[in-house]
Short mmCIF file of C-alpha atoms and ligand atoms in Angstrom, two decimals:
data_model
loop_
_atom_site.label_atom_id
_atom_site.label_comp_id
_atom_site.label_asym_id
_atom_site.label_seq_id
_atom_site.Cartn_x
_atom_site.Cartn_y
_atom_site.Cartn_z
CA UNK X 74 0.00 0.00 0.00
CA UNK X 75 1.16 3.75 -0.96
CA UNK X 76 1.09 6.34 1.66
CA UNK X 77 -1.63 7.99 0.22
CA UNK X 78 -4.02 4.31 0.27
CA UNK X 79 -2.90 4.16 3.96
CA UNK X 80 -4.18 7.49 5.22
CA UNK X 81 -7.27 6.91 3.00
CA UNK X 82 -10.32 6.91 5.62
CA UNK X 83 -8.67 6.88 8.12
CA UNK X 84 -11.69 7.70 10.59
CA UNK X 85 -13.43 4.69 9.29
CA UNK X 86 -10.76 2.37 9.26
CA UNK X 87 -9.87 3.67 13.16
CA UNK X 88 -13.55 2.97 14.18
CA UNK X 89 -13.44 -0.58 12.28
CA UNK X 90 -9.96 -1.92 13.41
CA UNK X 91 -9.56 -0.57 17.00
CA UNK X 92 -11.30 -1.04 20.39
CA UNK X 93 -13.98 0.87 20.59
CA UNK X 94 -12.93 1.99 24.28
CA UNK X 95 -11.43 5.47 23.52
CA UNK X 96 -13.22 8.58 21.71
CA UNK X 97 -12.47 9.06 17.95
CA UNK X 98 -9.94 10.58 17.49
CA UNK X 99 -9.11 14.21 16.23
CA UNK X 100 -6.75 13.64 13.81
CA UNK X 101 -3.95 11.21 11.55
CA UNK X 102 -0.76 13.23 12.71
CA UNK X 103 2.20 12.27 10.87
CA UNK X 104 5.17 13.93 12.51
CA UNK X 105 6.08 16.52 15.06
CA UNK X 106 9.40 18.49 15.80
CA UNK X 107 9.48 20.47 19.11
CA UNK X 108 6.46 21.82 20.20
CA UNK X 109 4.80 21.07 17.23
CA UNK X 110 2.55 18.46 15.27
CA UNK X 111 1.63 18.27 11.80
CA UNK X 112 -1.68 16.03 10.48
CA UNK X 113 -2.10 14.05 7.16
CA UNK X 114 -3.27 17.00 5.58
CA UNK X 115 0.01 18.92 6.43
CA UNK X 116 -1.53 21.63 9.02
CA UNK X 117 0.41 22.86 11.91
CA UNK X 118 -0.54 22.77 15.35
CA UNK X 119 0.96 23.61 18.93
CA UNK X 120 0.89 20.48 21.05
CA UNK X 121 0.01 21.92 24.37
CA UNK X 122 -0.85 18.24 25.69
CA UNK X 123 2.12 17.07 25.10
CA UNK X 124 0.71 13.38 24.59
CA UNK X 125 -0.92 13.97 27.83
CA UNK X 126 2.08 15.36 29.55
CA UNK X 127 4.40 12.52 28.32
CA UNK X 128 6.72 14.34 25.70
CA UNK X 129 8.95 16.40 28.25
CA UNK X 130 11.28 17.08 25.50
CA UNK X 131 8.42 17.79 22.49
CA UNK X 132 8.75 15.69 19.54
CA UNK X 133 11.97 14.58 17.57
CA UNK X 134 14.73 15.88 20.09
CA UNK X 135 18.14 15.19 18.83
CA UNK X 136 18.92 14.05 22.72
CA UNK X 137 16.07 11.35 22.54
CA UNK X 138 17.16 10.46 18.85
CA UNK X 139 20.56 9.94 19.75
CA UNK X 140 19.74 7.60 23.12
CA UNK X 141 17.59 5.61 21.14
CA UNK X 142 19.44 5.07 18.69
CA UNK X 143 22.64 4.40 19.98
CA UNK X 144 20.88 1.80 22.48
CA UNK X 145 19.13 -0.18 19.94
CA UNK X 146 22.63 -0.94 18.45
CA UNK X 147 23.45 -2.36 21.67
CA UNK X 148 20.62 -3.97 22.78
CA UNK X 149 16.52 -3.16 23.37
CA UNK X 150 15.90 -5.45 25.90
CA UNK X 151 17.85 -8.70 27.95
CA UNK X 152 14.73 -9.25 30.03
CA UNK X 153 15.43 -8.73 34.51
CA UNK X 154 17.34 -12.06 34.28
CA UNK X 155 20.24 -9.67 33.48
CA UNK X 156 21.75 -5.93 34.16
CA UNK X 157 22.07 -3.25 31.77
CA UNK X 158 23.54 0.21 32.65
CA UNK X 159 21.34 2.20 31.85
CA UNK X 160 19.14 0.83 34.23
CA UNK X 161 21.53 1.03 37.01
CA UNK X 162 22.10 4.39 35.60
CA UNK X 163 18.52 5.38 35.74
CA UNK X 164 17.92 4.08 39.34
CA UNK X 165 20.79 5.83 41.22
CA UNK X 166 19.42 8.52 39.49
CA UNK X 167 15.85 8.36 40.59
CA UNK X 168 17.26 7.82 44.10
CA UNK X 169 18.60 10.96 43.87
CA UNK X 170 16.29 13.25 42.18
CA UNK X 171 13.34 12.34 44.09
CA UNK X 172 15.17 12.33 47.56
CA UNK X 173 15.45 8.97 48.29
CA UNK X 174 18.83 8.76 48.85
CA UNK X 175 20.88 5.78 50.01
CA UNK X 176 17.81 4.10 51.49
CA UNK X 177 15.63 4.15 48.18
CA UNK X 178 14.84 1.69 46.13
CA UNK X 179 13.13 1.17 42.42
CA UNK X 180 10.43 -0.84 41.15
CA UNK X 181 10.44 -0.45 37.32
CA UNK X 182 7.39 -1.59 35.06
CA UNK X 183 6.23 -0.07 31.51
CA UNK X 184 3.27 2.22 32.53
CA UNK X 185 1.28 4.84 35.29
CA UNK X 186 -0.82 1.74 36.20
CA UNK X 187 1.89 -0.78 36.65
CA UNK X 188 3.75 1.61 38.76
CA UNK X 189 0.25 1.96 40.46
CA UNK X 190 -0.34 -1.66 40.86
CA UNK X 191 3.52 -2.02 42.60
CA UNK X 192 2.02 0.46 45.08
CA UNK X 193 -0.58 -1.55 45.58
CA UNK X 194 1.01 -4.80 46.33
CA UNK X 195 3.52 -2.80 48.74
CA UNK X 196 0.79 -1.39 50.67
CA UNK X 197 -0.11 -4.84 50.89
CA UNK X 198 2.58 -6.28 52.07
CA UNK X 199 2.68 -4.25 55.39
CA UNK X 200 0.09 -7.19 56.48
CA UNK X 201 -2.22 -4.35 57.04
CA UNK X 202 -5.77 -4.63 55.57
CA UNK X 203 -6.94 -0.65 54.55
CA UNK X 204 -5.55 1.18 52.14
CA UNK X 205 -7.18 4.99 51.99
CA UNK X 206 -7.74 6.91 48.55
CA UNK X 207 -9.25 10.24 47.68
CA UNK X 208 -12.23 10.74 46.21
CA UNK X 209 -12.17 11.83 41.92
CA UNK X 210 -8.54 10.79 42.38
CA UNK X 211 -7.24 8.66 39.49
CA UNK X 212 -4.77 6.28 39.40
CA UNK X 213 -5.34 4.14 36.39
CA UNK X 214 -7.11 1.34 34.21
CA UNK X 215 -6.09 -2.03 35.68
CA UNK X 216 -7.91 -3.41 38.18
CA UNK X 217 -5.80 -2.58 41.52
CA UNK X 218 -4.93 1.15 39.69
CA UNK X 219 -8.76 0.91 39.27
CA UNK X 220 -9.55 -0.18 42.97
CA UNK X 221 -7.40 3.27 44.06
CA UNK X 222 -9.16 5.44 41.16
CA UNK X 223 -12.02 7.34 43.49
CA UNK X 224 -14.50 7.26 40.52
CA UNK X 225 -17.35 5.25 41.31
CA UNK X 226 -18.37 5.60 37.29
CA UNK X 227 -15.12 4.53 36.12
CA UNK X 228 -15.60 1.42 38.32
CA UNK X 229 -18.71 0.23 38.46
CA UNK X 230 -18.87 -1.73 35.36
CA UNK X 231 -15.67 -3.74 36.33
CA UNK X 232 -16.76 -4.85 39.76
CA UNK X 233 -15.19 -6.66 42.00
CA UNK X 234 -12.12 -4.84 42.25
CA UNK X 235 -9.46 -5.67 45.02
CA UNK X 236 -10.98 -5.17 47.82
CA UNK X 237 -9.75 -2.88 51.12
CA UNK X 238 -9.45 0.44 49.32
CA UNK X 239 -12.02 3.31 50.94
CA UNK X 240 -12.27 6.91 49.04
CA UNK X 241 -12.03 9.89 51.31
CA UNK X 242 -13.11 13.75 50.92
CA UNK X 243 -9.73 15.31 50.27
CA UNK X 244 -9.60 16.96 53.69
CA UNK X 245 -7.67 16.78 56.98
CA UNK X 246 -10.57 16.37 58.80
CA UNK X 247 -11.53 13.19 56.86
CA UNK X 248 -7.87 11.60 56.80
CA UNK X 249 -7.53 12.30 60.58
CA UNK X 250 -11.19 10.49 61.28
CA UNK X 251 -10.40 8.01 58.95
CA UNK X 252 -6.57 6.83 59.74
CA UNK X 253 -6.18 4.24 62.48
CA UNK X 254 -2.99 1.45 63.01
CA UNK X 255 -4.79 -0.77 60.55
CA UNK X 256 -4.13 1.19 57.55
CA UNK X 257 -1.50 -0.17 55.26
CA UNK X 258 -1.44 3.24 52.81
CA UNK X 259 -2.36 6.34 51.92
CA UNK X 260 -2.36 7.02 48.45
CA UNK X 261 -2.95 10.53 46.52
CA UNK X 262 -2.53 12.45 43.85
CA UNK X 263 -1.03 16.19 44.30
CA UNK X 264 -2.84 18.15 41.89
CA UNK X 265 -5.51 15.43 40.62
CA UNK X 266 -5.21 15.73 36.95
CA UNK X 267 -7.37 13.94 35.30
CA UNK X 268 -10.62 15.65 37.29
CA UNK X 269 -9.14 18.61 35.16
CA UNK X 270 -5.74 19.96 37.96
CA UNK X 271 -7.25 20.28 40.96
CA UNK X 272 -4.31 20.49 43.48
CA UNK X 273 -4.87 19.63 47.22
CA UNK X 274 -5.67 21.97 49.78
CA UNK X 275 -2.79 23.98 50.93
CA UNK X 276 -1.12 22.06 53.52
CA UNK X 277 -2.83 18.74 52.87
CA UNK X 278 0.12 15.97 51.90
CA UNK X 279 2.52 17.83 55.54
CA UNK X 280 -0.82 17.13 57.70
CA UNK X 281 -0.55 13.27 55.61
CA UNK X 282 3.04 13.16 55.69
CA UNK X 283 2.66 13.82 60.32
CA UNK X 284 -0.62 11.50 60.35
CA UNK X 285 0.71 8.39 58.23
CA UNK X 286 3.80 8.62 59.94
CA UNK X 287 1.87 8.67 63.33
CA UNK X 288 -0.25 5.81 62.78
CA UNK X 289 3.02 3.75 60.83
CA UNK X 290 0.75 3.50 57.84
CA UNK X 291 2.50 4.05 54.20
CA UNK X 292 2.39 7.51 52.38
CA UNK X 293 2.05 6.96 48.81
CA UNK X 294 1.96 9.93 45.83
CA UNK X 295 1.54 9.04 42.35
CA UNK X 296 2.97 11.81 40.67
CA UNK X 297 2.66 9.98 37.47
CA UNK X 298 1.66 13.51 35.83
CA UNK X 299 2.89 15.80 37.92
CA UNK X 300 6.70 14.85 38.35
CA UNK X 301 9.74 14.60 36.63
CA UNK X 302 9.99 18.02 36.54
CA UNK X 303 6.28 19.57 35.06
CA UNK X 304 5.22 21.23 38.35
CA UNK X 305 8.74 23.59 38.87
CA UNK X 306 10.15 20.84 41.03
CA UNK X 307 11.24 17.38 39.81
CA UNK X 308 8.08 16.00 41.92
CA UNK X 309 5.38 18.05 43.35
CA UNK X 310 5.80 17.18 46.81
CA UNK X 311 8.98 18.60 47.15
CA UNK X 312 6.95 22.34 47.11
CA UNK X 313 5.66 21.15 50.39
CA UNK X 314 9.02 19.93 51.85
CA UNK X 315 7.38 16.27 52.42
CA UNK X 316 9.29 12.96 51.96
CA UNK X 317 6.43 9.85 51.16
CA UNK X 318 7.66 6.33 51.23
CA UNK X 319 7.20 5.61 47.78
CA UNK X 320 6.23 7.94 44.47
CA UNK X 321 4.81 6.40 41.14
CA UNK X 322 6.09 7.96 38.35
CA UNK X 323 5.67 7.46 34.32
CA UNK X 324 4.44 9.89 31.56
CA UNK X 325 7.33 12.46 31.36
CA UNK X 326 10.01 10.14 32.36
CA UNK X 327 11.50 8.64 28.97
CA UNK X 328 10.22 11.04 26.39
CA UNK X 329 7.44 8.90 25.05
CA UNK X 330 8.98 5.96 25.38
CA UNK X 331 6.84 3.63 27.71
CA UNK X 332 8.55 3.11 31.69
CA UNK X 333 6.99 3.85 34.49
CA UNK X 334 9.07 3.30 38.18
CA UNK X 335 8.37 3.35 42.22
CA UNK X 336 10.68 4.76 44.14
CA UNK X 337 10.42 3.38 48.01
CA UNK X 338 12.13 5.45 50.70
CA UNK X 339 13.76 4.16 53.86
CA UNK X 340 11.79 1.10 55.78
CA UNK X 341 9.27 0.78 52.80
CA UNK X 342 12.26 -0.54 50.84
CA UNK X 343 12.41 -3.67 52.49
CA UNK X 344 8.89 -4.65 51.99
CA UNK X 345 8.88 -6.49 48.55
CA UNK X 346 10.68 -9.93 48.58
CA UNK X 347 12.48 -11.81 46.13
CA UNK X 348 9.60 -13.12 43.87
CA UNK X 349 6.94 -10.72 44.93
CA UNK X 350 6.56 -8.45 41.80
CA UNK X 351 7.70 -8.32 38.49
CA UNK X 352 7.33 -7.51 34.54
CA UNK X 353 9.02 -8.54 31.50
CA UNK X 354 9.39 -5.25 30.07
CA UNK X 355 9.74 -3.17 33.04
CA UNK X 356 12.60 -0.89 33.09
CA UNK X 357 14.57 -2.80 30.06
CA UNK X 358 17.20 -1.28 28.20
CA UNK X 359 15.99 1.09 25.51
CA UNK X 360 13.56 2.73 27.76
CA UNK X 361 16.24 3.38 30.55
CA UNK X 362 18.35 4.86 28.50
CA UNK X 363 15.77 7.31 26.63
CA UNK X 364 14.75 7.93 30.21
CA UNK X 365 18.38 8.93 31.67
CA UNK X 366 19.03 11.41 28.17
CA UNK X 367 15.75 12.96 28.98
CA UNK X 368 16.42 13.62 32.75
CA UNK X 369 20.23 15.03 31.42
CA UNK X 370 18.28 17.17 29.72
CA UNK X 371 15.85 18.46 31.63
CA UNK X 372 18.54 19.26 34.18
CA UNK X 373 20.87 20.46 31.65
CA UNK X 374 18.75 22.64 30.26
CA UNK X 375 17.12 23.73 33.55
CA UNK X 376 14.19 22.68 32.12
CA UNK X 377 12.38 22.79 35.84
CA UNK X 378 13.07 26.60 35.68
CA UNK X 379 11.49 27.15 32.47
CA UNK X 380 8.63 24.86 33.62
CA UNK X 381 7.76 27.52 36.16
CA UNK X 382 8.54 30.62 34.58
CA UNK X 383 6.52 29.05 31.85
CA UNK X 384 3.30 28.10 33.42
CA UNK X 385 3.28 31.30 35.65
CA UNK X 386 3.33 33.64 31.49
CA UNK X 387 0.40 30.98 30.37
CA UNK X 388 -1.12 31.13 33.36
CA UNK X 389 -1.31 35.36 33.76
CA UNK X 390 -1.93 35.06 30.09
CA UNK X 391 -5.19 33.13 30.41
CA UNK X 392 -6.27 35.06 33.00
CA UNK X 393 -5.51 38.35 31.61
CA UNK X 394 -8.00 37.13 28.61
CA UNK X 395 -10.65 37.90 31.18
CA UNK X 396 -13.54 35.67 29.20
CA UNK X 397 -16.66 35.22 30.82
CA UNK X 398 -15.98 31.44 30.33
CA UNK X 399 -13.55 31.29 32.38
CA UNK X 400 -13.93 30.85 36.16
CA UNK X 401 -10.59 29.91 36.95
CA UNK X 402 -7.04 29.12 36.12
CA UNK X 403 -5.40 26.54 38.58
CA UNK X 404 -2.22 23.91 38.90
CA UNK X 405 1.44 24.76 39.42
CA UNK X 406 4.02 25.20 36.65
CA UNK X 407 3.25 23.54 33.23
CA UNK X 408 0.37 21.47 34.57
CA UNK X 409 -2.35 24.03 34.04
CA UNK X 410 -6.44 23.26 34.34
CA UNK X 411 -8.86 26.17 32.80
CA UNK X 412 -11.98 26.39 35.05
CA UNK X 413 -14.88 26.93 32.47
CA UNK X 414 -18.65 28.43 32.95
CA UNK X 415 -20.53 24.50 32.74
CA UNK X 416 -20.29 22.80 29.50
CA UNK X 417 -17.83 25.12 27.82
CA UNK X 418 -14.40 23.40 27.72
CA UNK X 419 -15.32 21.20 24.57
CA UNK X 420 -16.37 23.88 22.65
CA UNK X 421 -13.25 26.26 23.87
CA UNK X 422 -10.93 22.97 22.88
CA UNK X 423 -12.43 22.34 19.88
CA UNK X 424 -12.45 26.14 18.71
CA UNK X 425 -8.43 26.28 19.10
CA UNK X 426 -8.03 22.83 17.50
CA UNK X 427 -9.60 24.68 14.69
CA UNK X 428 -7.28 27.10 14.93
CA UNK X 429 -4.02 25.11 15.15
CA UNK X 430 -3.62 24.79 18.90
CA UNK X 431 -4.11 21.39 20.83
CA UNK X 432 -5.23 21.30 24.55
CA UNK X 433 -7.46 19.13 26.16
CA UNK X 434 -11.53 19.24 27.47
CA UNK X 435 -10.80 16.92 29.91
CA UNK X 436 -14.26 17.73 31.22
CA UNK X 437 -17.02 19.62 30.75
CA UNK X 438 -15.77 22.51 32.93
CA UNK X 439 -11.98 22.12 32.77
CA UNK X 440 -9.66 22.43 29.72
CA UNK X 441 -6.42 21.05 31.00
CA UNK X 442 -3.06 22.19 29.52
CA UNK X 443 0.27 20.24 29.55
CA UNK X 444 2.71 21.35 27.31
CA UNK X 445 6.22 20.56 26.87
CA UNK X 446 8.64 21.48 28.95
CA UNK X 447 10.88 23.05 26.26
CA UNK X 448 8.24 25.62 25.51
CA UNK X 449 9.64 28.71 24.54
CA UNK X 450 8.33 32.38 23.89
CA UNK X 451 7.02 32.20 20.16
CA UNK X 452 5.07 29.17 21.43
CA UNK X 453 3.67 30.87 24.76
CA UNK X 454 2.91 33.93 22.13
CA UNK X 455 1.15 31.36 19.70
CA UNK X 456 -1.01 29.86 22.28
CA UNK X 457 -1.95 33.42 23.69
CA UNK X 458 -3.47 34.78 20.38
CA UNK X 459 -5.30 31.36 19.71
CA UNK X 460 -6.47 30.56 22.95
CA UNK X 461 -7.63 34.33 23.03
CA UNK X 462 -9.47 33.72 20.09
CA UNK X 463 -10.91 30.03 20.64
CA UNK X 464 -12.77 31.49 23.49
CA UNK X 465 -14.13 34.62 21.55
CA UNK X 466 -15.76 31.93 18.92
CA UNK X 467 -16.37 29.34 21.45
C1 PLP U 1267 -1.92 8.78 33.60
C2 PLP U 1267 -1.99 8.52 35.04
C3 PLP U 1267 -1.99 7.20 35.55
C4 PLP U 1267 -2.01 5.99 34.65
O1 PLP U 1267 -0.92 5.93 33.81
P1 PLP U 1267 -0.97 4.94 32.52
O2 PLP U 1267 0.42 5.04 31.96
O3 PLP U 1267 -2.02 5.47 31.62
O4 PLP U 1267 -1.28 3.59 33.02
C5 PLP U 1267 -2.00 7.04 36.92
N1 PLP U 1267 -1.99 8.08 37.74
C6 PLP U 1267 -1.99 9.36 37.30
C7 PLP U 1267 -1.96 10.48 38.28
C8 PLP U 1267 -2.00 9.61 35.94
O5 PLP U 1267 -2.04 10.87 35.50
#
């Protein structure tokens, strides 16, 4: 088949050949360089999802290039029967960057779930039988990820899940009545991000931090979105000066690349045995390596700083647009949610797709933006006069 025969009805072909368990999609894109995609039809746009926060670096960065590259003439993958170096590498590393330190330890599996579901099995390995949640929280698609996702909707066709996991309000007040010596974990998200970045109230994850550590219960944060540098630290819980005993961490971590990793800290280390967990994939060679030329970059580059600097422009930007659709403009760094007047945010997403600018209605009142972390000033200016316009029209 020619190029041309393969793009051919493509919409068609999409709803015919794949599971119908996501939304159609938008577009065929064929390629993307930076902070930029281009569709089958050769129009530009400005990827301010950034493959839902995945592509730290944007698309087609010599660094990933090169890593991949030069490890696939090596090797891709030797399986966990052996080592490789980059994934020693890329676990000293992790130790360090997320504060683990001498004590840490990594897990390393292929997704945000499977990082999730090591979680899971750690919490349960502390004998104890609860494991608390927050409520809208969401963790992910397999069934223990599923179990810790505090969407009742999202659940309820897949029932029974593992069992032991309760959903709380995300206040002190409801951690504090809730936590007692049986509880194995707590588990939460620091800005929830797929509710549309909501962060947690001001102070919650210290008060968590003093209350799991009372009660000898586990402190968990996925930061599967929100680390590895998007928030204006490499993990968001670093703003609050709190150490958990293990983070979950995936989409911006090897470029694209699937890998997804716990870190444990201290005790928590100690918890999974020889034969307890593991993954075929998890962590192999090619990945590792993307993810250590991505994390050289990103602190090469000082691509943390720009994060911030970044999302505070787009953020004053959006506000200073002063639309009557917008109610508010929320998250930290370049992990931004757009609080919309009910039932605007497809229309406002779908009037800048129009217009050559990706970002993402990830509910009817929140239009959640995630762009790389490379993003410069012609692409903050870009965004500003479409996102301007998108919600004149929408
Ligand atoms: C995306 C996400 C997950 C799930 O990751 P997958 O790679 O899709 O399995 C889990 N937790 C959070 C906070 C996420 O944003």
């Amino acid at each position: 088949m020619t190029d041309v025969q393969q793009r051919a009805g493509w919409r068609e072909r999409h709803a015919h050949d794949l599971m119908g368990s996501y939304a159609p999609p938008l577009r065929l894109l064929e390629r993307g360089e930076g902070c930029w995609v281009w569709d089958d039809e050769g129009t530009r746009y400005l990827d301010f999802l950034g493959g839902i926060a995945v592509n730290s670096l944007g698309h087609a960065h010599p660094v990933v290039l090169t890593a991949i590259a030069e490890q696939a003439a090596r090797f891709v993958h030797v399986s966990n029967y052996f080592a490789s170096a980059p994934q020693l590498g890329l676990a000293e590393r992790l130790k360090r960057i997320t504060g683990a330190g001498e004590e840490g330890r990594v897990y390393f599996g292929n997704s945000g779930a499977e990082a999730n579901e090591a979680a899971f099995k750690l919490a349960r390995r502390t004998g104890r039988p609860r494991i608390l949640a927050l409520k809208n929280a969401f963790h992910g698609r397999t069934m223990g990820a599923l179990a810790l996702t505090g969407k009742p909707a999202m659940q309820q066709p897949f029932l029974p899940l593992p069992g032991g996991v309760e959903h709380l309000d995300s206040t002190v007040e409801a951690l504090r009545q809730a936590m007692r010596d049986d509880v194995a974990a707590l588990v939460v998200e620091p800005i929830k991000g797929e509710t549309g970045v909501v962060p947690l109230p001001e102070g919650y994850l210290r008060e968590a931090r003093e209350l799991t550590r009372e009660y000898g219960a586990l402190l968990v944060v996925d930061e599967i979105q929100t680390g590895v540098g998007r928030t204006g630290a490499w993990f968001d819980y670093q703003h609050e000066g709190v150490l958990p005993d293990a983070v979950t961490i995936a989409k911006g971590i090897a470029g694209g690349v699937p890998l997804g990793a716990m870190v444990t800290f201290g005790a928590a280390s100690g918890l999974l045995q020889r034969g307890d967990h593991g993954s075929t994939f998890g962590g192999n060679a090619l990945a590792a390596a993307t993810a250590n030329a991505v994390l050289d970059e990103i602190e090469r580059a000082d691509l943390i700083g720009n994060a911030a600097r970044r999302g505070e422009q787009l953020r004053t930007a959006v506000t200073r647009m002063g639309s009557s659709l917008v109610t508010e403009v929320r998250g930290r760094g370049l992990l931004i949610g757009v609080g919309t007047v009910d039932g605007a945010a497809p229309a406002i997403a779908a009037a800048a797709l129009e217009r050559g600018l990706i970002v993402n209605p990830i509910n009817p009142t929140s239009v959640r933006i995630a762009p790389p972390l490379i993003v410069g000033d012609a692409e903050v200016d870009f965004f500003t006069e479409v996102f301007g316009a998108a919600l004149a029209a929408a």
